Coordinates of C-alpha atoms in Angstrom, one line a residue:
X11 CA 0.0 0.0 0.0
X12 CA 1.6 3.3 -1.0
X13 CA 1.5 6.3 1.3
X14 CA -1.4 8.4 0.0
X15 CA -1.7 12.1 -0.2
X16 CA -4.2 12.1 2.6
X17 CA -1.4 11.2 5.1
X18 CA 0.5 14.3 4.3
X19 CA -2.6 16.6 4.1
X20 CA -3.0 16.1 7.9
X21 CA 0.5 17.2 8.8
X22 CA -0.6 20.4 10.5
X23 CA -3.7 19.1 12.2
X24 CA -3.9 17.5 15.6
X25 CA -6.1 14.4 15.9
X26 CA -6.7 11.7 18.4
X27 CA -8.8 8.9 19.6
X28 CA -9.0 5.2 18.6
X29 CA -8.4 4.0 15.1
X30 CA -9.1 0.8 13.4
X31 CA -6.0 -0.1 11.4
X32 CA -6.3 -2.1 8.0
X33 CA -3.8 -4.5 9.6
X34 CA -2.6 -5.0 13.1
X35 CA 1.0 -5.6 14.0
X36 CA 0.7 -8.8 16.1
X37 CA 4.0 -10.2 15.3
X38 CA 6.9 -10.0 17.8
X39 CA 9.1 -6.9 17.3
X40 CA 12.6 -7.3 15.8
X41 CA 15.3 -8.2 18.2
X42 CA 16.8 -4.8 17.7
X43 CA 20.2 -3.4 18.7
X44 CA 21.5 -1.0 21.5
X45 CA 20.4 1.8 19.2
X46 CA 17.3 4.0 18.5
X47 CA 16.5 6.4 15.7
X48 CA 14.1 9.3 16.4
X49 CA 12.9 11.7 13.8
X50 CA 11.6 15.0 15.0
X51 CA 12.3 18.7 14.5
X52 CA 15.4 21.1 14.9
X53 CA 15.9 24.4 16.6
X54 CA 14.8 24.9 20.1
X55 CA 12.5 22.0 20.0
X56 CA 15.3 19.6 19.0
X57 CA 17.5 21.1 21.7
X58 CA 14.9 20.4 24.3
X59 CA 14.4 16.8 23.1
X60 CA 18.1 16.3 23.1
X61 CA 18.9 17.8 26.5
X62 CA 15.8 16.7 28.5
X63 CA 15.1 13.3 26.8
X64 CA 17.8 11.8 24.7
X65 CA 21.1 12.5 26.6
X66 CA 19.6 11.3 30.0
X67 CA 18.0 8.3 28.3
X68 CA 21.4 7.3 26.8
X69 CA 23.2 7.9 30.1
X70 CA 20.7 5.7 32.0
X71 CA 20.3 2.9 29.5
X72 CA 23.5 2.8 27.3
X73 CA 21.3 2.9 24.2
X74 CA 22.7 5.1 21.5
X75 CA 20.1 7.5 20.0
X76 CA 20.4 9.0 16.5
X77 CA 18.3 12.1 16.3
X78 CA 17.1 13.3 12.9
X79 CA 15.7 16.8 12.5
X80 CA 13.3 15.8 9.7
X81 CA 11.1 12.8 9.1
X82 CA 11.1 10.9 5.7
X83 CA 7.5 9.6 5.8
X84 CA 7.6 8.5 2.2
X85 CA 10.7 6.3 2.7
X86 CA 9.3 4.8 5.9
X87 CA 6.0 3.9 4.5
X88 CA 7.5 2.5 1.4
X89 CA 9.9 0.3 3.4
X90 CA 6.9 -1.0 5.5
X91 CA 4.9 -1.7 2.2
X92 CA 8.0 -3.7 1.0
X93 CA 8.3 -5.7 4.3
X94 CA 11.5 -3.9 5.3
X95 CA 12.5 -2.1 8.4
X96 CA 11.8 1.7 8.1
X97 CA 14.8 4.0 8.5
X98 CA 13.3 5.6 11.6
X99 CA 11.9 4.0 14.8
X100 CA 10.1 6.9 16.4
X101 CA 8.4 9.9 14.8
X102 CA 7.2 13.0 16.4
X103 CA 4.0 14.3 14.7
X104 CA 0.5 15.5 15.4
X105 CA -2.0 13.0 16.6
X106 CA -4.0 13.2 13.5
X107 CA -1.0 12.0 11.4
X108 CA -0.3 9.1 13.9
X109 CA -4.0 8.1 13.4
X110 CA -3.8 8.3 9.6
X111 CA -0.6 6.2 9.5
X112 CA -2.2 3.6 12.0
X113 CA -5.3 3.4 9.9
X114 CA -3.1 2.2 7.0
X115 CA -1.3 -0.3 9.2
X116 CA 2.0 1.6 9.5
X117 CA 2.1 1.9 13.3
X118 CA 2.4 -0.4 16.2
X119 CA 0.5 0.1 19.5
X120 CA 2.2 1.8 22.4
X121 CA 2.8 -0.8 25.1
X122 CA 1.6 1.2 28.1
X123 CA 1.3 -2.0 30.2
X124 CA 5.2 -2.2 30.2
X125 CA 5.6 1.3 31.4
X126 CA 6.2 2.5 34.9
X127 CA 3.0 2.2 36.8
X128 CA 3.5 5.4 38.9
X129 CA 4.2 7.5 35.9
X130 CA 1.2 6.0 34.0
X131 CA -1.1 6.9 36.9
X132 CA 0.1 10.6 36.6
X133 CA -0.4 10.9 32.8
X134 CA -4.0 11.8 31.8
X135 CA -5.9 9.1 30.0
X136 CA -6.4 11.3 26.8
X137 CA -2.7 11.3 26.3
X138 CA -2.4 7.5 26.2
X139 CA -3.9 6.8 22.7
X140 CA -3.3 3.4 21.2
X141 CA -0.7 4.3 18.6
X142 CA 0.6 7.6 19.9
X143 CA 1.8 8.7 23.3
X144 CA 1.2 12.5 23.9
X145 CA 4.4 13.8 25.5
X146 CA 3.5 17.6 25.6
X147 CA 1.3 20.3 24.3
X148 CA 1.5 23.6 22.7
X149 CA -1.2 26.3 22.4
X150 CA -2.4 28.8 19.9
X151 CA -3.1 32.0 21.8
X152 CA -4.1 35.6 21.2
X153 CA -1.1 38.0 21.6
X154 CA -0.8 41.8 21.3
X155 CA 2.0 44.3 21.1
X156 CA 2.6 46.1 24.2
X157 CA 4.1 48.9 22.2
X158 CA 0.8 49.4 20.5
X159 CA -1.2 48.9 23.8
X160 CA 1.0 49.9 26.7
X161 CA -1.9 50.1 29.1
X162 CA -3.2 46.6 29.9
X163 CA -6.4 48.1 31.2
X164 CA -7.4 49.2 27.6
X165 CA -5.7 46.4 25.7
X166 CA -7.5 43.6 23.9
X167 CA -8.3 40.7 26.2
X168 CA -10.4 38.2 24.2
X169 CA -11.1 36.7 20.8
X170 CA -14.1 39.1 20.8
X171 CA -11.7 42.0 20.9
X172 CA -9.5 40.3 18.3
X173 CA -12.4 40.5 15.8
X174 CA -13.6 44.0 16.9
X175 CA -12.2 46.3 14.3
X176 CA -14.2 49.2 15.6
X177 CA -12.8 49.1 19.1
X178 CA -9.3 47.8 18.1
X179 CA -8.6 48.9 14.5
X180 CA -5.6 47.7 12.5
X181 CA -4.2 44.6 11.0
X182 CA -4.3 41.2 12.4
X183 CA -1.9 38.2 12.3
X184 CA -3.5 34.9 11.6
X185 CA -2.1 31.6 10.6
X186 CA -3.1 29.8 7.4
X187 CA -6.1 27.4 7.5
X188 CA -4.6 25.3 4.8
X189 CA -2.4 23.3 7.3
X190 CA -3.8 24.0 10.7
X191 CA -7.2 25.6 10.7
X192 CA -8.5 27.5 13.8
X193 CA -12.2 27.9 13.3
X194 CA -12.7 27.8 17.1
X195 CA -11.5 31.4 17.4
X196 CA -14.1 33.1 15.2
X197 CA -16.7 31.0 17.0
X198 CA -15.5 32.2 20.3
X199 CA -15.6 35.8 19.1
X200 CA -19.1 35.2 17.8
X201 CA -20.3 34.3 21.3
X202 CA -19.9 30.4 21.4
X203 CA -18.6 29.3 24.8
X204 CA -15.6 27.1 25.1
X205 CA -17.6 24.3 26.6
X206 CA -20.1 24.4 23.5
X207 CA -17.5 24.7 20.7
X208 CA -17.7 21.1 19.3
X209 CA -19.1 20.1 17.0
X210 CA -17.9 23.2 15.2
X211 CA -20.3 25.4 13.3
X212 CA -18.1 25.7 10.2
X213 CA -20.6 28.0 8.3
X214 CA -20.8 30.3 11.2
X215 CA -16.9 30.3 11.6
X216 CA -16.3 31.2 7.9
X217 CA -19.0 34.0 8.1
X218 CA -17.2 35.5 11.0
X219 CA -13.8 35.3 9.2
X220 CA -15.2 37.4 6.4
X221 CA -15.5 40.4 8.9
X222 CA -11.8 40.4 9.4
X223 CA -10.3 39.0 6.3
X224 CA -9.4 42.3 4.8
X225 CA -7.3 43.2 7.8
X226 CA -5.1 40.1 7.5
X227 CA -2.1 41.0 5.5
X228 CA -1.1 37.3 5.2
X229 CA -2.5 34.1 6.4
X230 CA 0.9 32.8 7.4
X231 CA 1.9 29.2 6.8
X232 CA 4.9 29.6 9.1
X233 CA 4.0 30.6 12.7
X234 CA 7.3 32.5 13.1
X235 CA 5.9 35.1 10.7
X236 CA 3.2 36.0 13.1
X237 CA 5.4 36.8 16.1
X238 CA 7.8 38.6 13.7
X239 CA 4.8 40.7 12.5
X240 CA 4.1 41.7 16.1
X241 CA 7.7 42.7 16.8
X242 CA 8.1 44.6 13.6
X243 CA 4.7 46.5 14.1
X244 CA 3.1 45.1 11.0
X245 CA 0.2 43.9 13.1
X246 CA -0.8 44.9 16.7
X247 CA -2.7 41.7 17.6
X248 CA -2.0 38.2 16.4
X249 CA -2.7 34.5 17.1
X250 CA 0.7 33.0 18.0
X251 CA 2.0 29.5 18.6
X252 CA 3.0 29.3 22.3
X253 CA 6.2 27.5 21.5
X254 CA 7.3 30.5 19.4
X255 CA 6.1 33.4 21.4
X256 CA 6.7 32.3 25.0
X257 CA 10.6 32.3 24.5
X258 CA 10.3 35.8 23.1
X259 CA 8.3 36.9 26.1
X260 CA 10.8 35.4 28.4
X261 CA 13.6 37.3 26.6
X262 CA 11.8 40.6 27.0
X263 CA 9.9 41.1 23.7
X264 CA 7.2 43.6 23.8
X265 CA 4.4 41.0 23.5
X266 CA 1.6 40.1 25.9
X267 CA 0.1 36.6 25.6
X268 CA -3.7 36.3 26.4
X269 CA -4.1 32.7 27.5
X270 CA -7.9 33.0 28.0
X271 CA -9.4 31.0 25.1
X272 CA -6.2 29.5 23.9
X273 CA -6.4 26.2 22.1
X274 CA -4.2 23.4 23.4
X275 CA -3.0 20.8 20.9
X276 CA -0.9 17.6 21.4
X277 CA 2.5 16.4 20.3
X278 CA 2.9 12.7 20.0
X279 CA 5.5 10.0 19.6
X280 CA 4.6 7.0 17.6
X281 CA 6.5 3.8 16.5
X282 CA 6.7 2.5 13.0
X283 CA 5.6 -1.1 12.2
X284 CA 8.7 -3.2 11.7
X285 CA 10.9 -0.7 13.5
X286 CA 14.4 -2.3 14.1
X287 CA 14.5 -0.9 17.6
X288 CA 10.8 -1.1 18.7
X289 CA 11.6 -2.3 22.1
X290 CA 14.1 0.5 22.7
X291 CA 11.4 2.9 21.3
X292 CA 8.9 1.7 24.0
X293 CA 11.6 2.1 26.6
X294 CA 12.2 5.7 25.5
X295 CA 8.6 6.8 25.5
X296 CA 8.3 5.3 29.0
X297 CA 11.4 7.3 30.2
X298 CA 10.4 10.7 28.7
X299 CA 7.0 10.6 30.5
X300 CA 8.6 10.9 34.0
X301 CA 8.0 14.2 35.8
X302 CA 11.7 15.0 35.9
X303 CA 12.2 14.6 32.2
X304 CA 9.0 16.4 31.5
X305 CA 9.9 19.3 33.7
X306 CA 13.4 19.6 32.0
X307 CA 11.8 19.6 28.5
X308 CA 9.2 22.2 29.4
X309 CA 11.7 24.5 31.0
X310 CA 13.7 24.6 27.7
X311 CA 10.9 24.7 25.1
X312 CA 8.2 26.4 27.2
X313 CA 5.5 24.0 26.3
X314 CA 3.0 22.1 28.4
X315 CA 4.3 19.0 29.9
X316 CA 1.7 16.2 29.7
X317 CA 2.6 14.8 33.1
X318 CA 1.2 17.4 35.5
X319 CA 3.6 16.3 38.3
X320 CA 6.2 18.2 36.3
X321 CA 4.7 21.6 37.2
X322 CA 5.8 21.7 40.9
X323 CA 9.3 21.0 39.7
X324 CA 9.4 24.3 37.7
X325 CA 9.8 27.9 38.8
X326 CA 6.7 30.1 39.0
X327 CA 8.2 32.3 36.2
X328 CA 8.4 29.3 33.9
X329 CA 5.0 27.9 34.7
X330 CA 3.4 31.3 34.0
X331 CA 4.7 30.9 30.4
X332 CA 3.3 27.4 30.0
X333 CA -0.1 26.8 28.2
X334 CA -1.3 24.5 31.0
X335 CA -0.5 26.8 34.0
X336 CA -3.2 26.3 36.6
X337 CA -4.7 29.7 36.1
X338 CA -4.8 29.6 32.3
X339 CA -8.4 29.4 31.0
X340 CA -7.7 27.2 27.9
X341 CA -9.5 24.5 26.0
X342 CA -8.5 21.2 24.5
X343 CA -8.7 20.8 20.8
X344 CA -11.1 18.0 19.9
X345 CA -8.7 16.0 17.9
X346 CA -11.3 13.2 17.0
X347 CA -13.8 15.7 15.6
X348 CA -11.4 16.9 12.9
X349 CA -11.1 13.3 11.7
X350 CA -14.9 12.6 11.6
X351 CA -16.6 12.0 8.3
X352 CA -18.1 15.3 7.1
X353 CA -19.8 13.7 4.1
X354 CA -18.8 13.7 0.4
X355 CA -15.9 11.4 1.2
X356 CA -14.1 14.0 3.3
X357 CA -13.4 14.4 6.9
X358 CA -14.0 17.7 8.8
X359 CA -10.3 18.8 8.5
X360 CA -10.3 18.2 4.8
X361 CA -13.6 20.0 4.4
X362 CA -12.3 23.1 6.2
X363 CA -9.0 23.3 4.5
X364 CA -10.5 22.9 1.0
X365 CA -13.1 25.7 1.8
X366 CA -10.4 27.9 3.2
X367 CA -8.4 27.6 0.0
X368 CA -11.4 29.1 -1.8
X369 CA -12.5 31.7 0.8
X370 CA -9.5 32.8 2.7
X371 CA -6.5 31.9 0.5

């Protein structure tokens, strides 16, 4: 079975929940070696994975980890189709992508039964999906320039304010809906409560977007563009990825994050079917869910640790910049909803992105 385009279309969308694979990997994993190959991302993200997860894991187990800053999904899926071992053992992707691969028989289940029982009791159930282990979360939040709005009392404070061009005129920074759509935010601005968001009213979301479209200079595919627009003064208010904006705020950038109404979304590790080092991959995932490793990772990358027992190990200043700080009023992206059938042979994610290409660009 070749890797279809649908696999790659979901790269920017988080998804979760159980899937029914076309074939289940029931055979024993390969004997493996004293090695492990992990494919993830570079930059600050890769630095955090290396220092908080990989180096301590190598020191404790003696397993040599090869870290790749990019994933070759096509090569791995082609190898599995050919009955060969994929070039990577673990991949770091959004839950939707894990589920899509799993539905095609490309992933093996995570063996939570072999993990440390104390750690497993600490990790929330939603993070322990069959084919992907959530190890942390990022958020998309509203941010504003403190240069443009130096007085917090009169600054924008909600998604309602974000869409209120009369009260807060000027340009807005928004990410592209072609890879990671955010229809939740126009719905919140239109009066829908966080607890009533799903199932999303897509027609209502697109209608609300029309009210602001002319004030969006660019629907940015790269989230770095949005924080740069704020710093450069091209926009005064923007939606920002927490993993990009929190480090800037920590360094003193003139940006204020509004956590109220931010959307949490997950990052997962999955294991390829036929992975040479599948046993070591399971050991690695078990290791990185410990509170100590989670805290070390969160402190570097300023993302939400999935194990809440990591929070007491961090300073108050760091916790304040994490999406899942106790006083942040955020909501969890409904990963499963995006993968539900929307009719016409498309799921909700595909329906939104195709419509966005026509209506938002």
